C-alpha cells in the first residue's frame, strides 16, 4: 500500500511539472520524514528545480503545493524549512485498505529470472560460508516471487575442477581405495564429512613433496577427458557429495530447479560453440609474443586498448591490448580456463549459444518438487531451462573480475541488453571469531587471538560444517523448548526447536549487509533476544496467543478486519497526535511491498531483516501498552484486534520471504 501511494504521488507530481514548467524529471526522489508527525513522505524536488527555474526552493515548493491538486489517498501537502514538501496520507483510508489486504495490481516485468546460487564444489561437506551464499540466494528468490516474478533456481556444479581431482587423488593415491570401496563409503551417511577430512590430508600431502602435484595434474586431465576409470570415480564422488549438499540445504528449506554441471559444458561442446562466436566477433585475440604467447586473450574488464600516436599526431588504439590488461581465456596448451567456460554457460542462460543440455531428474524434495541435473542425453519431457530475461549470480566479492569479464564478453558479442540484465549479486565472506575458533578446538597463535576474525580454509579443514552448525543450533533451541513445554510430545518439541534454530540462522546471515564480513560466533548466533530471528518469531506467537485466548481465529479475523472496523473508527483511533503510536505500527505494516521492492532494486536483503525487527519491536511495545482482551470499549477492542491481526499477517509474510516459518509456541 505504501509503495502504491508513492507511485501515485510521483505520477501526479511528474504530470504537474510537465504541465506547469514543461519539465520532464526522470527520477523524482521521495524520502521518508524523520518523525511520523511530519507526514509519510518528504519531497526535496524544489531544491533540484531551483537552478533550472531560477527561483528559491521554498517559492517552488509553495507553487507545487498550491497547484498539484487533490490526489486520491492523500490528505495534505505542507511546505517545510527552506523548501521541503511534507506529504500526509489519509490514514483511515490506508488502514482500511491494509486491513482488507487490498493493493492495486502491480506491473510485473515480462520474462523469467534466473538466480544462480550456492555453487559448492562437490568435493566435501558444505561449510558456513556456503550457507551465507545459499541463504542470500534463496531469500532473493523468495523476494522475486513475492513480487510476482517467475524464477528458475540454478546451482552450478564444478564437477571437473581441481577440488574434485584432489579428493580423487586422496582416495586413489593416499588411501589406495578401489572403486568398490569408494562406492561403499559414498553410500554411507555423511560421506561429505569423509571427503572433508581427506581433502585437508591431500593438501598436506602436496606440501610434503611438490612432486605429488603430478598426481593432481594427471587426475585432472583424465577427469576432463572423460570416458575412463578415473573420470567415473570422480563422477561417483561428486554425485554422492552433491546429494549430501542438497540434503543439507533442504534442512533450511532451500530448493533448486536445475543443476548444470561443468562436465556437460565440456562434453556437449558448449565452449567450442562460444569460442567460434568470440573469435568471429573479435572478442578474443591470439597472442604471438610476450608472456601470453600461444594464448587466446581478451581485454580485462574496465581497461582500454593501448594507445599510440600516428604520424599525424592522433591517437590510434589499433585494438591492441597491453599484456597487463590481458585476461587469458584459453591457455597455450589449448585448455580453456574457468572464465571461458563461464562465458559459454552464460550465453546458454540467455539463449544465445544455440545448444542445450540433456536433462534428467536427480532429487525429489518432500513437497514433490523435482530438481533436474544436466546430462549428455537425458529425458525427453523436461522443463524448459535457460533463455531467460534476467540473471542474478550470487557469488562472493572475490569473483568480481571474473563476473565482469563475462559481462564484457557479452558486450563484445553485441549483446548489450543481456549484459545490462546480468547482475553479480556480490557478498563478503564468513569468518570465525577467535573465540569461536577456539571452541572448535583449533590452536591459535597470539596473533590469531588478537584478530577480529579468522578466515576459514577448506584445504586446511578449518571451518564450521553446515550440518554441525544446524545440529548445534537445534540442540540449543531444543533445551529451551523442552524446559518451557514439557507437555508437548517429543516430535512436537523437536519440530519447534528446528523452526527456531533455522529462524535464528537465516536471520543471522541476512541481518548484515552483504558487503560486510560476518565474524561468526556461536554465542551471537544462538541468542534469542534483540535483533534475531526468534525475537521476530516470538512477536507472531504473542499475536497468535491473543486470538487463541480470546477465542478468535487470527487468520479469519485478519481477513475480515476491514468489515469489523469502519473508516470512521479508523479515523477516530489513528488521526491526530493521539493516534501517532498506533499509526506508526500501521504504517510500518503497510511497507512490506515497498521494502521488498527496495531489496530487489538494491540486491540487499538486509533491509527486510531490519523491517522484520522494526515490526516486531513496535508490536511488542503495542502488546505491553494495550491489554487487548480486557478492553471494555467494544469498538476500541475491535480496532486493537484488527491492529494485532494485520501486524501478525505482515510479519508472517516478511519472515516467509526470509525463509523463516513461525512455530506454534516459543
XYZ file of C-alpha atoms in Angstrom:
666
model
C 0.000 0.000 0.000
C 2.756 2.442 0.936
C 4.581 1.699 -2.334
C 1.412 2.159 -4.396
C 0.708 5.539 -2.812
C 4.282 6.615 -3.514
C 3.891 5.697 -7.182
C 0.634 7.645 -7.340
C 2.318 10.649 -5.730
C 5.221 10.566 -8.195
C 2.906 10.204 -11.195
C 0.838 13.267 -10.177
C 3.938 15.301 -9.394
C 5.512 14.408 -12.737
C 2.336 15.487 -14.543
C 2.299 18.798 -12.618
C 5.928 19.535 -13.533
C 5.230 18.761 -17.177
C 2.102 20.894 -17.231
C 3.408 23.846 -15.212
C 7.112 24.084 -16.023
C 7.360 21.949 -19.193
C 9.903 19.784 -17.403
C 10.493 16.030 -17.643
C 12.154 14.706 -14.479
C 13.254 11.104 -14.909
C 13.912 10.358 -11.266
C 11.815 12.081 -8.622
C 13.278 11.465 -5.178
C 10.830 10.589 -2.403
C 12.172 10.475 1.140
C 10.682 9.493 4.477
C 10.388 12.206 7.142
C 12.475 11.680 10.304
C 9.353 11.775 12.516
C 5.886 10.415 11.873
C 4.223 13.685 12.890
C 5.802 15.349 9.831
C 3.926 13.070 7.452
C 4.567 9.905 5.466
C 6.623 11.263 2.554
C 9.063 14.150 2.042
C 9.846 15.693 -1.351
C 13.156 17.557 -1.899
C 12.242 18.254 -5.552
C 12.220 22.070 -5.075
C 15.962 22.083 -4.355
C 16.645 20.210 -7.599
C 14.481 22.622 -9.590
C 15.880 25.839 -8.070
C 18.704 26.248 -10.586
C 16.582 25.275 -13.596
C 13.735 27.618 -12.686
C 15.941 30.327 -11.117
C 13.696 30.570 -8.098
C 14.141 29.999 -4.378
C 13.389 26.393 -3.366
C 10.720 27.466 -0.891
C 8.938 29.512 -3.590
C 8.912 26.474 -5.887
C 7.646 24.266 -3.059
C 4.798 26.702 -2.414
C 3.869 26.649 -6.125
C 3.826 22.856 -6.143
C 1.671 22.649 -3.002
C -0.755 25.210 -4.405
C -1.004 23.680 -7.868
C -0.567 19.913 -7.657
C -4.224 19.425 -6.731
C -6.018 16.659 -4.877
C -4.534 13.158 -5.102
C -6.662 10.160 -4.055
C -5.373 8.687 -0.801
C -3.588 11.878 0.251
C -4.764 14.418 2.776
C -2.344 17.320 2.831
C 0.820 18.887 1.382
C 2.913 21.212 3.558
C 5.986 23.322 2.866
C 8.693 22.806 5.471
C 12.015 24.544 6.111
C 13.826 26.016 3.141
C 11.796 24.096 0.570
C 10.933 20.558 1.590
C 7.387 19.348 0.937
C 5.932 17.066 3.588
C 3.082 14.890 2.384
C 0.382 13.353 4.581
C -1.758 10.398 3.536
C -5.333 9.715 4.562
C -4.581 7.444 7.488
C -8.052 5.904 7.713
C -8.178 5.041 4.003
C -4.734 3.450 4.050
C -5.582 1.486 7.211
C -8.864 0.244 5.727
C -7.083 -0.893 2.551
C -4.385 -2.613 4.599
C -6.955 -4.302 6.847
C -8.735 -5.585 3.753
C -5.406 -6.661 2.244
C -6.208 -4.572 -0.830
C -3.498 -3.417 -3.181
C -3.589 -2.355 -6.850
C -2.215 -4.859 -9.337
C 1.485 -4.267 -9.854
C 3.217 -4.053 -13.221
C 5.310 -7.218 -13.376
C 8.184 -7.220 -15.898
C 7.932 -9.868 -18.590
C 10.297 -12.796 -18.788
C 11.801 -15.320 -16.454
C 14.523 -14.520 -13.931
C 17.397 -16.922 -13.304
C 19.038 -16.888 -9.884
C 22.201 -18.961 -9.538
C 23.397 -19.567 -6.005
C 25.296 -21.976 -3.731
C 27.571 -23.492 -6.460
C 29.511 -25.515 -3.885
C 32.400 -27.616 -5.150
C 31.181 -31.242 -4.839
C 34.295 -32.439 -3.052
C 33.454 -32.118 0.661
C 30.823 -31.036 3.168
C 29.205 -27.619 2.845
C 30.510 -25.096 5.368
C 29.319 -21.900 6.997
C 30.453 -19.688 4.116
C 28.321 -21.713 1.704
C 25.350 -21.146 3.986
C 25.614 -17.390 3.563
C 25.591 -17.749 -0.217
C 22.653 -20.160 -0.204
C 20.576 -18.153 2.283
C 21.185 -14.894 0.403
C 20.302 -16.555 -2.906
C 17.221 -18.365 -1.618
C 15.932 -15.202 0.063
C 16.381 -13.248 -3.154
C 14.403 -15.935 -4.996
C 11.617 -15.563 -2.423
C 11.677 -11.774 -2.796
C 11.355 -12.012 -6.575
C 8.478 -14.477 -6.281
C 6.834 -12.228 -3.680
C 6.971 -9.510 -6.349
C 5.262 -11.816 -8.837
C 8.281 -12.824 -10.941
C 8.780 -16.278 -12.437
C 12.135 -17.591 -11.200
C 14.399 -20.511 -12.085
C 16.879 -21.502 -9.379
C 20.149 -23.000 -10.556
C 23.136 -24.374 -8.695
C 26.233 -24.645 -10.903
C 28.286 -27.753 -10.179
C 32.016 -27.678 -10.978
C 32.498 -31.452 -11.051
C 35.622 -31.430 -13.245
C 37.732 -28.941 -11.292
C 40.843 -29.251 -9.199
C 38.933 -29.621 -5.904
C 37.219 -32.812 -7.070
C 40.509 -34.031 -8.562
C 42.214 -33.624 -5.182
C 39.681 -35.854 -3.418
C 40.067 -38.473 -6.164
C 43.832 -38.311 -5.617
C 43.240 -38.802 -1.896
C 41.162 -41.936 -2.344
C 43.284 -43.470 -5.103
C 46.838 -42.360 -4.254
C 46.852 -41.932 -0.474
C 44.212 -44.357 0.790
C 44.605 -46.783 -2.118
C 40.848 -47.396 -2.266
C 39.257 -49.407 -5.023
C 36.217 -48.137 -6.910
C 34.028 -50.614 -4.997
C 35.370 -49.410 -1.636
C 34.737 -45.775 -2.551
C 31.225 -46.695 -3.680
C 30.534 -48.336 -0.307
C 31.774 -45.237 1.529
C 29.684 -42.984 -0.693
C 26.538 -44.907 0.232
C 27.138 -44.354 3.965
C 25.708 -41.340 5.872
C 27.670 -38.076 5.676
C 30.148 -39.188 3.047
C 30.859 -35.479 2.618
C 32.470 -35.468 6.092
C 34.846 -38.231 4.997
C 35.801 -36.124 1.983
C 36.247 -33.006 4.190
C 38.993 -34.714 6.198
C 40.555 -36.350 3.153
C 40.707 -33.047 1.241
C 42.741 -31.489 4.047
C 45.061 -34.535 4.111
C 45.680 -34.253 0.363
C 46.695 -30.608 0.784
C 49.269 -31.631 3.410
C 50.473 -34.429 1.093
C 51.163 -31.900 -1.666
C 53.036 -29.666 0.781
C 55.233 -32.553 1.929
C 56.534 -33.186 -1.600
C 55.773 -30.910 -4.559
C 56.331 -33.894 -6.865
C 52.998 -35.215 -5.608
C 51.294 -32.432 -7.571
C 51.898 -34.518 -10.707
C 49.134 -36.811 -9.448
C 46.732 -33.861 -9.421
C 47.624 -32.821 -12.972
C 47.181 -36.338 -14.338
C 43.915 -36.852 -12.493
C 42.534 -33.506 -13.635
C 43.396 -34.315 -17.239
C 41.644 -37.696 -17.026
C 38.519 -36.148 -15.495
C 38.269 -33.508 -18.217
C 38.753 -36.103 -20.973
C 36.037 -38.392 -19.549
C 35.185 -42.000 -20.504
C 37.839 -43.534 -18.242
C 38.032 -45.138 -14.802
C 39.354 -42.009 -13.074
C 36.559 -39.886 -14.531
C 33.996 -42.471 -13.438
C 35.388 -42.394 -9.887
C 35.268 -38.605 -9.867
C 31.631 -38.713 -11.025
C 30.776 -41.211 -8.280
C 32.318 -38.973 -5.612
C 30.900 -35.680 -6.896
C 27.363 -37.053 -7.283
C 27.388 -38.515 -3.766
C 28.682 -35.269 -2.245
C 26.217 -33.227 -4.317
C 23.334 -35.292 -2.968
C 24.542 -34.549 0.556
C 24.673 -30.828 -0.255
C 21.043 -30.927 -1.394
C 20.061 -32.750 1.800
C 21.864 -30.129 3.892
C 20.178 -27.237 2.088
C 16.826 -28.985 2.277
C 17.093 -28.719 6.061
C 16.975 -24.951 5.512
C 14.048 -25.252 3.057
C 16.330 -24.278 0.179
C 15.471 -25.886 -3.150
C 16.879 -25.827 -6.680
C 15.286 -26.385 -10.069
C 18.320 -27.320 -12.138
C 21.929 -28.394 -11.541
C 24.051 -27.591 -14.620
C 27.387 -29.424 -14.445
C 30.698 -28.408 -15.928
C 31.208 -31.904 -17.312
C 28.320 -31.377 -19.749
C 29.564 -27.909 -20.693
C 32.750 -29.696 -21.779
C 31.294 -32.858 -23.323
C 28.414 -31.133 -25.136
C 30.949 -28.705 -26.646
C 29.404 -25.534 -25.252
C 32.822 -23.926 -25.194
C 33.594 -24.753 -28.825
C 30.355 -23.028 -29.902
C 31.144 -19.984 -27.761
C 34.805 -19.943 -28.878
C 33.793 -19.680 -32.527
C 31.445 -16.759 -31.835
C 34.035 -14.956 -29.678
C 36.739 -15.226 -32.335
C 34.422 -14.130 -35.127
C 33.366 -11.064 -33.112
C 36.980 -10.164 -32.314
C 36.409 -10.509 -28.568
C 39.331 -12.942 -28.367
C 42.724 -12.346 -29.922
C 45.629 -14.752 -30.339
C 48.949 -13.715 -28.815
C 52.070 -14.409 -30.890
C 54.574 -12.987 -28.414
C 55.132 -11.968 -24.807
C 54.276 -13.781 -21.605
C 50.919 -14.923 -23.033
C 52.342 -16.254 -26.286
C 50.132 -19.014 -27.695
C 47.124 -17.969 -25.612
C 43.730 -16.611 -26.611
C 43.088 -13.477 -24.566
C 40.506 -10.741 -24.145
C 40.660 -7.316 -22.572
C 40.200 -7.259 -18.790
C 37.003 -5.551 -17.734
C 37.496 -1.850 -17.068
C 40.612 -1.476 -19.234
C 41.055 0.077 -22.658
C 43.192 -0.655 -25.672
C 46.767 0.600 -25.754
C 47.105 3.999 -27.446
C 49.860 5.140 -29.807
C 50.361 8.349 -31.766
C 50.064 8.213 -35.531
C 52.332 10.242 -37.816
C 49.565 12.839 -37.911
C 49.698 13.105 -34.120
C 46.291 11.480 -33.490
C 45.725 8.585 -31.111
C 45.243 5.103 -32.520
C 44.378 2.079 -30.371
C 44.694 -0.456 -33.134
C 42.730 -2.818 -30.904
C 45.930 -3.916 -29.174
C 45.666 -4.988 -25.538
C 48.653 -4.407 -23.276
C 49.990 -7.500 -21.525
C 48.932 -6.321 -18.081
C 45.376 -5.804 -19.364
C 45.094 -9.234 -20.967
C 42.807 -11.878 -19.467
C 43.834 -15.364 -20.621
C 40.779 -17.346 -21.721
C 42.494 -20.252 -23.491
C 45.935 -21.311 -22.274
C 48.843 -22.021 -24.600
C 48.332 -25.783 -24.105
C 44.809 -25.446 -25.526
C 42.871 -25.854 -22.268
C 40.119 -23.344 -21.533
C 40.068 -21.584 -18.169
C 37.173 -21.181 -15.773
C 36.108 -17.816 -17.221
C 35.872 -19.214 -20.739
C 33.522 -21.975 -19.664
C 31.547 -19.403 -17.681
C 31.129 -17.228 -20.790
C 29.702 -20.226 -22.671
C 27.404 -21.065 -19.755
C 26.020 -17.532 -19.609
C 25.459 -17.436 -23.338
C 23.302 -20.545 -22.806
C 21.484 -18.829 -19.924
C 20.412 -16.002 -22.215
C 19.575 -18.347 -25.102
C 22.490 -17.066 -27.203
C 24.535 -20.243 -27.643
C 22.401 -22.393 -29.937
C 22.987 -25.504 -27.814
C 21.275 -27.134 -24.842
C 21.868 -29.645 -22.078
C 20.326 -33.053 -21.705
C 18.196 -33.316 -18.551
C 17.247 -35.977 -16.033
C 15.538 -35.908 -12.656
C 18.057 -36.030 -9.829
C 16.442 -35.206 -6.484
C 12.845 -35.073 -5.262
C 12.010 -32.789 -2.343
C 9.442 -33.717 0.340
C 6.925 -31.401 -1.364
C 7.297 -33.490 -4.585
C 9.252 -30.743 -6.386
C 11.831 -32.275 -8.729
C 15.354 -30.974 -9.133
C 16.890 -31.740 -12.551
C 20.540 -32.280 -13.412
C 22.419 -31.899 -16.678
C 23.472 -34.939 -18.689
C 24.636 -35.639 -22.222
C 21.333 -37.180 -23.336
C 18.566 -37.345 -20.706
C 14.776 -37.463 -20.645
C 12.570 -36.122 -23.436
C 9.953 -34.462 -21.235
C 11.582 -31.855 -19.041
C 11.013 -28.219 -18.020
C 12.499 -25.512 -20.228
C 15.590 -24.015 -18.632
C 17.710 -21.137 -19.885
C 16.652 -18.452 -22.388
C 15.862 -16.050 -19.532
C 15.272 -12.297 -19.348
C 17.461 -11.536 -16.314
C 20.293 -13.199 -14.409
C 21.431 -12.786 -10.821
C 24.603 -14.645 -9.847
C 25.163 -14.957 -6.104
C 28.950 -15.218 -5.974
C 31.340 -13.730 -3.435
C 33.169 -10.459 -3.983
C 36.449 -12.188 -4.807
C 34.923 -13.291 -8.129
C 34.146 -9.740 -9.282
C 36.792 -9.673 -12.007
C 35.625 -12.976 -13.488
C 31.996 -11.835 -13.420
C 32.866 -8.526 -15.092
C 34.832 -10.387 -17.771
C 31.751 -12.432 -18.671
C 29.694 -9.231 -18.912
C 32.311 -7.607 -21.180
C 32.338 -10.717 -23.388
C 28.579 -10.383 -23.854
C 29.032 -6.736 -24.800
C 31.800 -7.635 -27.231
C 29.440 -10.101 -28.902
C 26.932 -7.289 -29.358
C 24.552 -8.401 -26.617
C 24.429 -5.141 -24.645
C 20.860 -5.736 -23.482
C 21.797 -9.103 -21.987
C 24.880 -7.576 -20.335
C 22.686 -4.876 -18.775
C 20.409 -7.564 -17.321
C 23.271 -9.573 -15.802
C 23.808 -8.801 -12.121
C 26.654 -10.016 -9.957
C 24.999 -10.387 -6.550
C 28.238 -9.869 -4.654
C 28.778 -10.557 -0.962
C 31.646 -10.834 1.503
C 32.883 -13.944 3.268
C 32.001 -15.525 6.604
C 34.907 -15.860 9.031
C 35.166 -17.039 12.635
C 35.762 -15.044 15.765
C 38.859 -16.217 17.667
C 36.557 -17.402 20.474
C 34.561 -19.500 18.029
C 37.718 -20.993 16.518
C 38.989 -21.890 19.993
C 35.643 -23.507 20.857
C 36.004 -25.650 17.741
C 39.338 -26.913 19.030
C 41.695 -25.041 16.720
C 45.081 -23.992 18.065
C 45.515 -20.225 17.773
C 48.660 -18.146 17.907
C 48.750 -14.959 19.986
C 48.468 -13.044 16.741
C 45.342 -15.020 15.815
C 43.772 -14.335 19.201
C 44.195 -10.577 18.691
C 42.401 -10.549 15.342
C 38.771 -9.535 14.844
C 38.152 -12.619 12.727
C 39.933 -15.626 11.271
C 39.322 -16.775 7.717
C 38.129 -20.350 7.212
C 40.060 -22.677 4.906
C 38.672 -25.846 3.389
C 42.144 -27.002 2.340
C 43.233 -26.859 5.972
C 39.989 -28.395 7.202
C 39.466 -25.199 9.167
C 35.851 -24.099 9.475
C 32.340 -24.959 10.602
C 30.467 -27.644 8.677
C 26.925 -26.580 7.803
C 25.292 -29.685 9.282
C 27.302 -29.378 12.502
C 26.119 -25.802 12.879
C 22.495 -26.770 12.264
C 22.757 -29.632 14.743
C 24.211 -27.318 17.407
C 21.524 -24.685 16.866
C 18.714 -27.231 17.007
C 20.139 -28.830 20.157
C 20.412 -25.434 21.872
C 16.881 -24.432 20.886
C 15.662 -27.862 21.950
C 16.838 -27.320 25.517
C 14.729 -24.162 25.760
C 11.667 -25.779 24.203
C 11.947 -28.874 26.436
C 12.123 -26.689 29.544
C 9.205 -24.469 28.565
C 6.860 -27.015 27.009
C 7.247 -30.435 28.669
C 3.558 -31.110 27.930
C 4.260 -31.395 24.206
C 5.320 -34.642 22.548
C 8.967 -35.224 21.701
C 8.210 -34.890 17.978
C 6.387 -31.581 18.527
C 9.234 -30.187 20.609
C 11.794 -31.292 18.006
C 9.818 -29.608 15.221
C 9.533 -26.341 17.151
C 13.250 -26.399 18.030
C 14.091 -26.861 14.349
C 11.904 -23.900 13.320
C 13.539 -21.691 15.946
C 17.061 -22.801 15.006
C 16.521 -22.282 11.279
C 14.987 -18.887 12.015
C 17.994 -17.916 14.127
C 20.498 -18.967 11.461
C 18.748 -17.471 8.448
C 18.117 -14.171 10.219
C 21.743 -14.009 11.420
C 23.001 -14.440 7.851
C 20.587 -11.830 6.488
C 20.764 -9.022 9.048
C 24.278 -7.998 7.971
C 24.574 -6.060 4.726
C 26.028 -8.310 2.054
C 29.244 -6.286 1.784
C 30.003 -6.894 5.480
C 32.373 -9.642 6.577
C 30.466 -11.767 9.085
C 32.566 -12.874 12.037
C 30.589 -15.910 13.137
C 30.259 -16.699 16.808
C 28.093 -19.423 18.350
C 27.018 -17.225 21.253
C 25.767 -14.442 18.964
C 24.028 -16.781 16.536
C 22.320 -18.734 19.324
C 20.998 -15.632 21.081
C 17.214 -15.443 21.021
C 16.945 -11.825 22.210
C 17.231 -8.497 20.395
C 17.845 -8.301 16.661
C 17.333 -12.020 15.990
C 15.010 -14.339 14.134
C 13.491 -15.837 17.308
C 12.632 -12.340 18.551
C 10.560 -11.746 15.392
C 9.040 -15.231 15.597
C 8.048 -14.586 19.205
C 6.172 -11.419 18.221
C 3.985 -13.517 15.897
C 3.435 -16.145 18.601
C 2.377 -13.393 21.013
C -0.113 -12.045 18.494
C -1.481 -15.542 17.870
C -1.901 -16.095 21.614
C -4.107 -13.003 21.858
C -6.561 -14.525 19.407
C -6.303 -18.010 20.883
C -7.102 -16.731 24.377
C -9.936 -14.587 23.028
C -11.474 -17.472 21.127
C -10.824 -15.948 17.695
C -9.245 -17.382 14.565
C -6.355 -14.997 13.744
C -6.433 -15.855 10.030
C -10.174 -15.311 9.786
C -10.057 -12.146 11.855
C -7.241 -10.715 9.785
C -9.058 -11.488 6.534
C -12.234 -9.827 7.808
C -10.705 -6.963 9.791
C -11.845 -4.308 7.309
C -15.507 -5.186 7.869
C -15.124 -5.144 11.651
C -13.699 -1.600 11.830
C -15.262 1.230 9.817
C -13.315 4.001 8.113
C -14.756 6.418 10.668
C -13.457 4.264 13.521
C -10.031 4.075 11.894
C -10.036 7.893 11.780
C -11.053 8.032 15.422
C -8.082 5.970 16.608
C -5.415 6.871 14.047
C -5.817 10.582 13.280
C -4.056 13.390 15.118
C -1.264 13.371 17.638
C -3.121 10.934 19.892
C -3.102 8.339 17.102
C 0.612 8.558 16.295
C 1.594 5.499 18.338
C -0.993 3.331 16.604
C -0.254 4.888 13.221
C 3.474 4.196 13.436
C 2.671 0.479 13.743
C 0.089 0.508 10.934
C 2.399 2.472 8.647
C 5.263 0.037 9.251
C 2.915 -2.863 8.448
C 1.935 -1.130 5.191
C 5.538 -1.034 3.953
C 6.123 -4.732 3.242
C 5.849 -4.465 -0.567
C 7.851 -1.220 -0.503
C 10.679 -2.900 1.415
C 10.598 -5.946 -0.878
C 10.950 -3.731 -3.964
C 13.806 -1.875 -2.253
C 15.566 -5.190 -1.525
C 15.229 -6.275 -5.159
C 16.355 -2.938 -6.604
C 19.480 -2.893 -4.432
C 20.055 -6.679 -4.179
C 20.185 -6.153 -0.408
C 18.004 -8.499 1.713
C 19.296 -6.893 4.930
C 16.562 -4.252 4.546
C 13.984 -6.989 5.033
C 15.604 -8.172 8.272
C 15.614 -4.586 9.527
C 11.929 -4.285 8.630
C 11.080 -7.507 10.475
C 12.904 -6.302 13.579
C 11.182 -2.910 13.483
C 7.746 -4.509 13.115
C 8.453 -6.917 15.986
C 9.713 -4.086 18.200
C 6.694 -1.888 17.501
C 4.297 -4.758 18.069
C 5.905 -5.743 21.371
C 5.570 -2.139 22.577
C 1.918 -2.179 21.490
C 1.382 -5.566 23.193
C 2.663 -4.332 26.556
C 0.955 -0.933 26.380
C -2.567 -2.056 25.406
C -4.234 -5.026 27.162
C -6.499 -6.004 24.273
C -8.689 -8.750 25.699
C -9.540 -6.781 28.836
C -10.521 -3.656 26.876
C -14.056 -2.642 27.964
C -14.870 -0.459 24.933
C -16.036 -2.924 22.264
C -15.221 -0.597 19.358
C -11.719 0.074 20.642
C -11.244 -3.651 21.282
C -12.098 -4.460 17.657
C -9.625 -1.836 16.483
C -6.884 -3.246 18.720
C -7.612 -6.786 17.473
C -7.506 -5.556 13.884
C -4.132 -3.964 14.596
C -2.756 -7.217 16.017
C -4.183 -9.240 13.107
C -2.683 -7.001 10.405
C 0.764 -6.830 12.023
C 0.736 -10.598 12.580
C -0.124 -11.188 8.908
C 2.599 -8.856 7.644
C 5.238 -10.261 9.993
C 4.448 -13.785 8.808
C 4.838 -12.614 5.197
C 8.098 -10.838 5.883
C 9.552 -13.841 7.703
C 8.369 -16.181 4.943
C 10.239 -14.030 2.421
C 13.309 -14.614 4.596
C 12.662 -18.367 4.607
C 11.614 -18.339 8.269
C 8.489 -20.123 9.491
C 6.774 -19.442 12.827
C 6.281 -22.201 15.419
C 3.013 -22.507 17.375
C 4.775 -21.769 20.671
C 8.157 -20.454 21.791
